[in-house]
XYZ file of C-alpha atoms in Angstrom:
583
model
C -5.253 26.620 6.877
C -8.752 25.504 7.871
C -9.492 22.228 9.428
C -12.771 20.423 10.540
C -14.345 20.824 13.870
C -13.698 18.405 16.527
C -16.240 18.347 19.211
C -14.205 18.696 22.517
C -14.042 21.621 24.997
C -11.307 23.835 23.896
C -9.388 24.223 27.179
C -10.063 20.606 28.390
C -6.575 18.889 29.137
C -5.660 16.884 26.272
C -4.370 13.986 28.695
C -7.911 13.493 30.053
C -9.401 12.790 26.754
C -9.641 9.517 25.033
C -12.040 9.028 22.174
C -13.838 6.081 21.034
C -11.515 6.001 17.892
C -8.522 5.984 20.171
C -9.758 2.861 22.055
C -10.374 1.215 18.777
C -7.087 1.873 17.588
C -5.430 0.552 20.802
C -7.510 -2.618 20.331
C -6.337 -2.959 16.637
C -2.670 -2.418 17.495
C -2.843 -5.504 20.064
C -3.521 -7.700 17.110
C -0.026 -6.886 15.303
C -1.678 -6.348 11.885
C 0.710 -3.513 10.838
C -1.872 -0.608 11.242
C -0.707 2.827 11.111
C -1.124 3.223 14.891
C 1.164 0.314 15.345
C 3.819 1.403 12.804
C 3.700 4.694 14.474
C 4.225 3.374 18.036
C 7.192 1.378 16.768
C 8.834 4.422 15.161
C 8.004 6.506 18.402
C 9.809 4.021 20.599
C 12.813 3.641 18.337
C 13.211 7.294 18.125
C 13.053 7.762 21.811
C 15.456 4.831 22.448
C 17.792 6.215 20.100
C 17.661 9.563 21.807
C 18.200 7.876 25.122
C 21.155 6.145 23.829
C 22.723 9.416 22.577
C 21.937 10.823 26.110
C 23.906 7.963 27.773
C 26.870 8.564 25.417
C 26.996 12.251 26.233
C 26.300 11.838 30.082
C 22.828 13.391 29.958
C 20.951 10.459 30.623
C 19.695 11.478 34.019
C 17.797 14.375 32.642
C 15.864 12.228 30.116
C 13.038 9.853 30.650
C 13.292 6.211 29.734
C 10.623 5.661 27.106
C 9.839 2.058 28.114
C 9.287 3.175 31.733
C 6.296 5.037 33.179
C 5.094 8.256 31.322
C 7.412 11.136 31.871
C 6.809 14.470 33.582
C 6.183 15.953 30.247
C 3.159 18.499 30.365
C 1.165 18.553 27.038
C 0.052 21.548 25.696
C -3.670 22.272 25.560
C -5.732 20.441 22.929
C -5.964 22.513 19.614
C -3.131 24.794 20.711
C -0.583 25.788 18.221
C 3.012 24.730 18.851
C 6.331 24.993 16.699
C 7.985 21.774 15.844
C 11.349 20.721 14.504
C 11.157 17.576 12.368
C 14.036 15.320 12.924
C 12.888 12.144 11.427
C 10.379 10.547 8.948
C 8.064 7.995 10.083
C 7.116 4.692 8.019
C 3.620 6.122 7.835
C 4.979 9.173 5.915
C 4.493 11.732 8.930
C 7.251 13.810 10.217
C 8.543 13.142 13.793
C 9.694 15.917 16.080
C 10.998 15.918 19.833
C 9.777 17.893 22.718
C 12.164 20.508 24.366
C 13.422 18.039 26.973
C 13.797 15.192 24.249
C 11.405 12.753 25.938
C 8.276 13.285 23.878
C 7.511 12.925 20.210
C 5.131 15.011 17.913
C 3.833 13.289 14.930
C 3.119 15.825 12.109
C 1.745 14.977 8.772
C 3.229 16.564 5.627
C 6.528 17.325 7.340
C 9.962 16.212 6.447
C 13.146 16.102 8.433
C 14.799 19.603 8.577
C 11.369 21.234 8.500
C 10.378 23.671 11.290
C 6.509 23.765 11.249
C 3.569 25.085 12.989
C 1.244 22.370 14.035
C -2.068 22.009 16.058
C -2.426 19.507 18.822
C -4.895 16.722 18.395
C -4.458 13.834 20.558
C -2.066 12.964 23.392
C -1.091 9.455 24.090
C 0.330 9.767 27.564
C 1.191 6.073 27.830
C 3.144 5.942 24.540
C 4.879 9.350 24.994
C 3.743 11.064 21.672
C 1.131 13.407 20.475
C -0.560 13.404 17.187
C -0.971 16.972 15.444
C -2.434 18.837 12.254
C -0.055 20.273 10.034
C -0.499 24.089 9.643
C 2.265 25.680 7.774
C 5.891 25.379 7.222
C 7.991 28.135 9.290
C 11.433 27.108 7.756
C 11.642 24.605 5.206
C 14.103 21.731 4.982
C 16.693 22.002 2.192
C 14.927 18.660 0.904
C 11.599 20.395 0.538
C 10.330 21.876 -2.691
C 6.697 22.926 -2.598
C 6.710 23.568 -6.251
C 7.027 19.786 -6.934
C 3.475 19.371 -5.661
C 1.056 18.792 -8.617
C -2.180 18.566 -6.470
C -4.107 21.773 -5.104
C -5.327 19.376 -2.178
C -1.863 18.412 -1.194
C -1.484 18.838 2.678
C -5.213 18.351 3.272
C -6.171 15.099 1.473
C -5.087 11.930 3.177
C -4.052 10.217 -0.133
C -0.439 11.674 -0.626
C 2.311 12.485 1.764
C 5.536 13.190 -0.364
C 4.591 15.501 -3.123
C 7.181 18.010 -1.784
C 10.095 15.324 -1.776
C 12.187 14.481 -4.914
C 11.360 11.156 -6.344
C 14.953 10.125 -5.271
C 14.190 10.713 -1.697
C 11.001 9.027 -1.889
C 12.650 5.969 -3.096
C 15.337 6.152 -0.488
C 12.922 6.588 2.421
C 10.888 3.438 1.129
C 13.990 1.363 1.482
C 14.180 2.564 5.211
C 10.729 1.667 5.639
C 11.372 -1.979 4.853
C 14.365 -2.068 6.872
C 12.374 -0.644 9.974
C 9.609 -3.127 9.348
C 12.012 -6.035 9.627
C 13.539 -4.346 12.723
C 10.278 -3.705 14.450
C 8.008 -6.394 13.241
C 10.010 -9.560 12.763
C 11.613 -11.574 15.705
C 14.726 -12.150 13.871
C 18.443 -11.228 14.806
C 20.123 -8.920 12.275
C 22.295 -11.603 10.814
C 19.250 -13.391 9.485
C 18.068 -10.362 7.491
C 19.939 -9.626 4.242
C 20.673 -6.126 3.146
C 17.468 -4.647 1.864
C 17.916 -3.930 -1.875
C 17.318 -0.644 -3.583
C 13.637 0.419 -4.312
C 12.672 -0.194 -7.903
C 10.913 3.199 -8.992
C 7.553 3.585 -10.772
C 7.943 4.641 -14.445
C 5.141 7.229 -13.845
C 5.092 9.091 -10.744
C 1.882 10.737 -11.482
C -1.135 9.714 -13.812
C -0.371 6.111 -12.645
C -3.302 4.876 -10.621
C -5.736 2.908 -12.478
C -8.256 2.692 -9.970
C -9.832 5.505 -7.612
C -12.776 5.339 -5.539
C -13.987 8.820 -4.534
C -16.985 8.833 -2.079
C -19.633 10.821 -0.584
C -21.438 10.883 2.821
C -25.111 10.501 3.122
C -27.492 13.658 4.202
C -27.688 14.857 7.546
C -29.547 12.323 9.691
C -29.011 9.429 7.204
C -26.712 7.529 9.678
C -29.536 7.508 12.428
C -30.631 3.970 13.018
C -34.178 4.878 13.014
C -33.934 6.363 9.436
C -31.879 3.356 8.295
C -34.974 0.980 9.423
C -37.402 2.830 7.224
C -36.496 4.313 4.044
C -39.259 6.811 4.255
C -37.764 8.576 7.216
C -34.677 9.230 5.303
C -33.934 12.885 4.263
C -32.617 13.537 0.831
C -29.739 15.939 -0.218
C -30.597 19.637 -0.213
C -27.430 20.201 -1.968
C -24.374 18.517 -3.760
C -22.071 16.972 -0.844
C -18.442 16.909 -1.060
C -17.301 14.129 -3.334
C -13.732 13.093 -2.734
C -11.395 11.538 -0.099
C -10.807 12.046 3.580
C -9.447 15.181 5.179
C -6.153 14.149 6.722
C -6.611 13.025 10.324
C -10.371 13.142 10.141
C -13.356 11.122 8.908
C -14.509 14.335 7.008
C -14.561 14.122 3.182
C -13.359 16.838 1.156
C -14.427 17.858 -2.169
C -11.839 16.703 -4.867
C -12.442 17.723 -8.453
C -9.224 16.182 -9.884
C -6.735 13.733 -8.699
C -3.284 14.017 -10.502
C -2.290 10.410 -9.506
C -5.150 8.954 -11.463
C -4.530 7.774 -15.116
C -6.098 10.037 -17.921
C -8.947 7.716 -18.278
C -9.776 7.771 -14.455
C -9.521 11.398 -14.165
C -11.985 11.871 -17.189
C -14.195 9.364 -15.426
C -14.150 11.284 -12.218
C -14.998 14.536 -13.993
C -17.865 12.685 -15.777
C -19.255 10.948 -12.621
C -19.155 13.882 -10.516
C -21.367 15.585 -13.127
C -23.695 12.666 -13.197
C -23.900 12.652 -9.312
C -24.639 16.392 -9.140
C -27.537 15.829 -11.694
C -29.013 12.705 -9.668
C -28.505 13.800 -6.268
C -32.172 13.915 -5.454
C -32.199 10.131 -5.904
C -29.870 9.256 -3.397
C -30.954 8.714 0.199
C -27.453 7.749 1.640
C -23.806 8.132 0.709
C -22.095 6.056 -1.895
C -18.481 5.260 -3.212
C -17.681 5.761 -6.871
C -15.835 3.249 -8.980
C -13.288 4.683 -11.307
C -11.453 1.578 -13.088
C -9.324 2.126 -16.334
C -9.932 -0.582 -18.905
C -7.933 -1.036 -22.003
C -8.678 -2.358 -25.585
C -5.950 -3.137 -27.739
C -5.977 -3.913 -31.536
C -2.629 -5.271 -33.088
C -1.528 -3.385 -36.438
C -0.928 -5.643 -39.336
C 2.680 -5.747 -40.969
C 1.464 -3.326 -43.854
C -0.252 -0.976 -41.231
C 2.981 -0.824 -39.416
C 4.922 -0.005 -42.128
C 2.523 2.659 -44.098
C 0.976 4.185 -40.835
C 3.054 3.599 -37.694
C 1.762 6.390 -35.844
C -1.979 6.564 -37.181
C -4.948 6.374 -34.743
C -8.060 4.696 -36.018
C -11.140 7.003 -36.779
C -12.852 5.969 -33.708
C -11.888 7.453 -31.388
C -10.300 10.430 -33.322
C -7.488 11.945 -31.106
C -4.218 13.286 -31.134
C -1.194 11.596 -29.943
C -1.026 11.734 -26.243
C 0.969 14.326 -24.670
C 3.247 13.631 -21.557
C 0.845 13.143 -18.784
C 3.842 13.938 -16.344
C 3.872 17.614 -17.487
C 0.483 18.655 -16.808
C -2.405 18.872 -14.141
C -5.233 19.451 -16.797
C -7.583 16.960 -18.126
C -5.923 15.394 -21.458
C -7.203 16.620 -24.747
C -6.663 13.136 -26.349
C -10.199 11.959 -25.938
C -13.338 11.744 -27.836
C -16.855 12.779 -26.750
C -17.175 9.426 -24.870
C -14.090 10.075 -22.852
C -11.999 7.399 -24.600
C -8.264 7.968 -25.044
C -6.484 6.611 -28.025
C -2.842 5.721 -27.911
C -0.979 4.796 -31.015
C 2.286 2.364 -30.661
C 3.987 0.935 -33.800
C 2.813 -2.614 -32.858
C -0.856 -1.822 -31.623
C -3.397 0.732 -31.160
C -4.848 1.158 -27.415
C -8.163 2.737 -26.548
C -8.368 3.525 -22.684
C -11.676 4.316 -20.983
C -13.022 4.504 -17.412
C -15.581 1.982 -15.955
C -17.810 2.928 -13.314
C -19.838 -0.304 -12.986
C -18.259 -2.560 -10.344
C -19.729 -5.611 -11.924
C -18.489 -4.843 -15.392
C -15.351 -6.381 -16.961
C -12.164 -4.283 -16.947
C -9.136 -5.314 -19.158
C -5.447 -4.811 -18.665
C -2.259 -5.490 -20.362
C 0.905 -6.481 -18.739
C 3.640 -6.657 -21.654
C 1.678 -8.971 -24.001
C -0.305 -10.755 -21.373
C -3.926 -9.661 -21.172
C -5.945 -9.958 -17.996
C -9.720 -9.335 -17.573
C -11.388 -8.943 -14.260
C -14.628 -7.911 -12.483
C -14.106 -4.125 -12.371
C -14.732 -3.950 -8.462
C -12.438 -6.874 -7.746
C -8.662 -6.551 -6.626
C -6.150 -6.127 -9.461
C -2.746 -4.072 -9.005
C -3.670 -0.370 -9.349
C -0.308 0.714 -11.193
C 0.070 -1.018 -14.719
C 3.170 1.294 -15.454
C 5.210 -0.816 -13.015
C 3.673 -4.349 -13.615
C 5.996 -5.332 -16.476
C 9.381 -4.685 -14.391
C 7.695 -6.326 -11.185
C 6.542 -9.355 -12.788
C 9.899 -9.588 -14.766
C 11.881 -9.464 -11.437
C 9.623 -12.286 -9.955
C 10.232 -14.413 -13.099
C 14.007 -13.676 -13.066
C 14.329 -14.710 -9.410
C 11.647 -17.195 -8.576
C 14.008 -20.263 -9.443
C 17.076 -20.916 -7.267
C 20.384 -19.443 -8.650
C 22.412 -21.864 -10.832
C 24.506 -24.245 -8.539
C 26.423 -27.413 -8.779
C 24.456 -29.327 -6.357
C 22.345 -32.326 -7.512
C 18.897 -30.875 -6.563
C 17.066 -30.269 -9.599
C 15.358 -26.876 -10.119
C 11.669 -26.537 -9.063
C 9.080 -27.767 -11.842
C 5.982 -26.660 -9.927
C 4.187 -23.599 -8.958
C 1.559 -22.863 -6.389
C 0.054 -19.198 -6.563
C -1.653 -18.897 -3.239
C -4.097 -15.819 -3.039
C -3.917 -15.910 -7.012
C -6.771 -13.440 -7.634
C -7.517 -13.312 -11.368
C -4.205 -15.265 -12.030
C -1.461 -12.463 -12.453
C 1.459 -14.673 -11.191
C 0.249 -17.885 -12.292
C -0.113 -16.711 -16.062
C 3.012 -14.550 -16.186
C 5.265 -17.236 -14.620
C 3.585 -20.266 -16.297
C 6.296 -20.688 -18.995
C 8.928 -21.476 -16.259
C 7.125 -24.645 -14.994
C 5.777 -27.871 -16.108
C 2.452 -27.296 -14.082
C 1.152 -24.379 -12.295
C -1.901 -24.249 -9.679
C -3.560 -20.879 -8.822
C -5.663 -20.889 -5.302
C -7.996 -18.512 -4.102
C -11.040 -18.026 -1.626
C -13.270 -15.967 -4.118
C -15.003 -18.091 -6.678
C -15.430 -15.083 -8.838
C -11.489 -14.612 -9.102
C -11.079 -18.201 -10.058
C -13.635 -17.695 -12.943
C -11.382 -14.607 -14.194
C -8.178 -16.824 -13.657
C -9.448 -19.536 -15.989
C -10.564 -16.939 -18.395
C -7.189 -15.423 -18.435
C -5.327 -18.480 -18.693
C -7.261 -19.265 -21.811
C -7.150 -15.758 -23.248
C -3.094 -16.147 -22.894
C -2.999 -19.746 -24.259
C -1.637 -21.121 -21.112
C -2.216 -24.899 -21.037
C -0.284 -25.802 -17.901
C -2.232 -23.792 -15.466
C -5.193 -24.980 -13.256
C -7.312 -23.010 -10.596
C -9.156 -23.923 -7.664
C -11.201 -22.434 -4.937
C -10.055 -23.124 -1.296
C -9.962 -21.382 2.094
C -6.812 -21.009 3.940
C -7.222 -24.026 6.342
C -7.453 -26.431 3.366
C -5.159 -24.448 0.777
C -2.679 -27.375 0.223
C -4.960 -30.486 0.546
C -5.734 -30.812 -3.043
C -1.856 -30.353 -4.182
C 0.098 -33.379 -5.202
C 3.234 -31.526 -6.165
C 6.540 -32.882 -4.465
C 7.551 -29.989 -2.100
C 11.321 -30.130 -2.989
C 10.300 -29.383 -6.623
C 7.722 -26.614 -5.983
C 7.833 -22.758 -5.480
C 4.900 -21.171 -3.504
C 4.126 -17.521 -4.366
C 1.764 -15.767 -1.687
C 0.218 -12.227 -2.134
C -1.930 -11.940 0.720
C -4.139 -8.779 1.941
C -2.671 -6.058 4.027
C -3.478 -8.106 7.264
C -0.766 -10.596 6.074
C -1.079 -14.438 6.440
C -3.008 -15.910 9.370
C -1.113 -18.549 11.369
C -3.110 -21.629 9.971
C -1.922 -20.670 6.634
C 1.830 -20.389 7.811
C 1.675 -23.738 9.567
C 0.230 -25.318 6.433
C 3.017 -23.827 4.276
C 5.635 -25.140 6.748
C 4.002 -28.349 7.012
C 4.167 -28.653 2.991
C 7.719 -27.352 2.928
C 8.269 -25.856 -0.540
C 11.580 -25.537 -1.905
C 11.149 -21.748 -2.213
C 8.689 -19.071 -1.331
C 8.136 -15.805 -3.054
C 6.309 -13.453 -0.670
C 4.788 -10.429 -2.253
C 3.037 -7.758 0.028
C 1.410 -4.544 0.011
C 2.232 -4.193 3.921
C 5.946 -4.800 4.621
C 5.173 -4.786 8.459
C 2.988 -7.915 8.366
C 5.172 -9.498 5.842
C 8.157 -9.119 8.095
C 6.115 -10.736 10.964
C 5.145 -13.522 8.686
C 8.562 -14.163 7.287
C 10.004 -14.550 10.734
C 7.842 -17.393 11.259
C 9.002 -19.202 8.160
C 12.581 -18.508 9.022
C 12.095 -19.846 12.730
C 10.217 -22.801 11.023
C 8.936 -25.846 12.266
C 10.594 -29.111 12.956
C 13.036 -29.640 10.134
C 11.408 -27.111 7.933
C 13.119 -23.670 7.964
C 13.854 -20.762 5.507
C 16.674 -18.510 4.756
C 15.847 -15.128 3.387
C 17.657 -14.947 -0.133
C 16.822 -11.133 -0.749
C 14.051 -8.387 0.181
C 13.404 -5.374 -2.231
C 10.590 -3.015 -2.689
C 8.531 -1.752 -5.530
C 7.257 1.669 -5.707
C 3.496 0.915 -6.687
C 2.378 4.193 -5.167
C 4.572 7.307 -5.643
C 3.851 10.464 -3.545
C 2.535 8.329 -0.791
C 4.002 6.355 2.212
C 3.155 2.841 0.714
C 5.665 0.419 -0.621
C 5.051 -3.051 -2.005
C 7.720 -5.803 -0.735
C 9.109 -8.795 -2.585
C 10.835 -11.499 -0.005
C 12.528 -14.371 -1.680
C 13.028 -17.465 0.762
C 14.816 -20.693 0.169
C 14.250 -23.767 2.041
C 17.070 -24.265 4.728
C 19.077 -27.247 3.439
C 22.134 -27.583 5.853
C 21.970 -29.634 9.127
C 20.326 -27.903 12.035
C 21.876 -27.178 15.396
C 20.436 -28.889 18.138
C 17.797 -27.054 20.101
C 19.302 -24.780 22.765
C 22.358 -23.918 20.418
C 23.407 -20.486 19.575
C 21.772 -20.245 16.345
C 18.248 -21.550 17.819
C 18.610 -19.025 20.678
C 19.236 -16.138 18.333
C 16.351 -17.047 16.165
C 13.994 -17.142 19.037
C 15.260 -13.886 20.892
C 17.297 -11.682 18.559
C 14.503 -9.585 16.954
C 13.041 -6.256 18.324
C 9.305 -6.915 19.220
C 6.514 -4.712 20.106
C 4.774 -5.439 23.649
């Protein structure tokens, strides 16, 4: 399997080379923001510690290195040499982990699963951290869980987008539960007794053809990155040929040409084909690289009762299409489209047309059950529409406290922090007397107000506010309020978490696309401040991105109502020292 060139001397010892990218990665990991490098390091340390404990149990500890001490006497293979690795564990990033012959060093191998014996190429040696990153070359002996016929993408094992196409979906969901478990072991400071059993991961109705947004890209022509050329547009060279348009080659910054992406929805895949054709025709006009937006949008027309009775499965004349076939059963571009790339879908209650938007300033529309959401196409909105009904229903079913016999009234108010275009404010508004959505982006607040109006929501207001001032304009009684937070991947900053603890709502629902930073932040809320602390009621994952190592986490927290022990008591000590922390 071919790989991009890496510019180092072939026989230079791997241990003497530290690239600028590695230095940047080390800086990132010190911030504890749940980066891939940080997550891999946590998994490596845990695997070596587990192996060391096994050695102690069997009396072989003297022959093994302590992963927390100075680097072992392990001698790394030469950079770019090929090695054979037995995979013993799956990392939380989706990579396979294998051990060296003397069990004191870890090899990180992409596209490999436990039980595989693979051939890999050595890339980077991290001596201090006792692991080596590699490129996957081929499977020598497959795991019993591997079935390469499941992979529906010809770019799988090269493109960095998917990691698990060779695994059954059942195995994918089980592993994503493990990812959440490890996140709370490695990134929170909580003792195990404060972390409830992680719920089973809720699967996506679609495992392919689910992504409503893709952003393929291409690099500029040779020399376009030079500062001199960037200062003077006349110095920039144009393209002599159409460059690769697609996504990153795994483990590199090189783009590989991707003609079709089977995890994209039908409309997005049609848009990808047409955008590639457009760029090829207009490539002479480009002087630099670009990122293409492919965003699905939906228009829906409700049927009248008579239409429902007389023609329950009739699609209107425009667009003229056949009934959509099962997208799960094919890789080819769907035939149920008109000449403009619109896809018609017939339902007994409505008729939908789906199409692809490529202008980031245009307006896209999505439906979640019977709620409608319009948004600026380039702005954030959840990218798997098929799972949104069950996702929002789960939050709706669990956002209020379980029925009890105590005298505390159920919450009547909702604060939706990081509200975006109002997904949670709108879908949860019927449960509350009043709801407030807050976001830093004025454009998102405009969309949120429009969406509330479109869904006939009269008890919701929206405001623009930055994190340091998020709760200043909210006058809800804390013990009658629920706060929903859905931050970006980096999680919440400390200023926001301290504000939240200062406000002290009755319940907190923490939604996260990065369960590692979620675990870090949840531990801050459980540790609390003053008399405000939280108990974790439940944690569960939702699989928004099948075939990948990503999982969405929902943690539901309830304000701790019992009398607290005096500082220095057992509970306080366990909260502060019981977790496993990264140094």
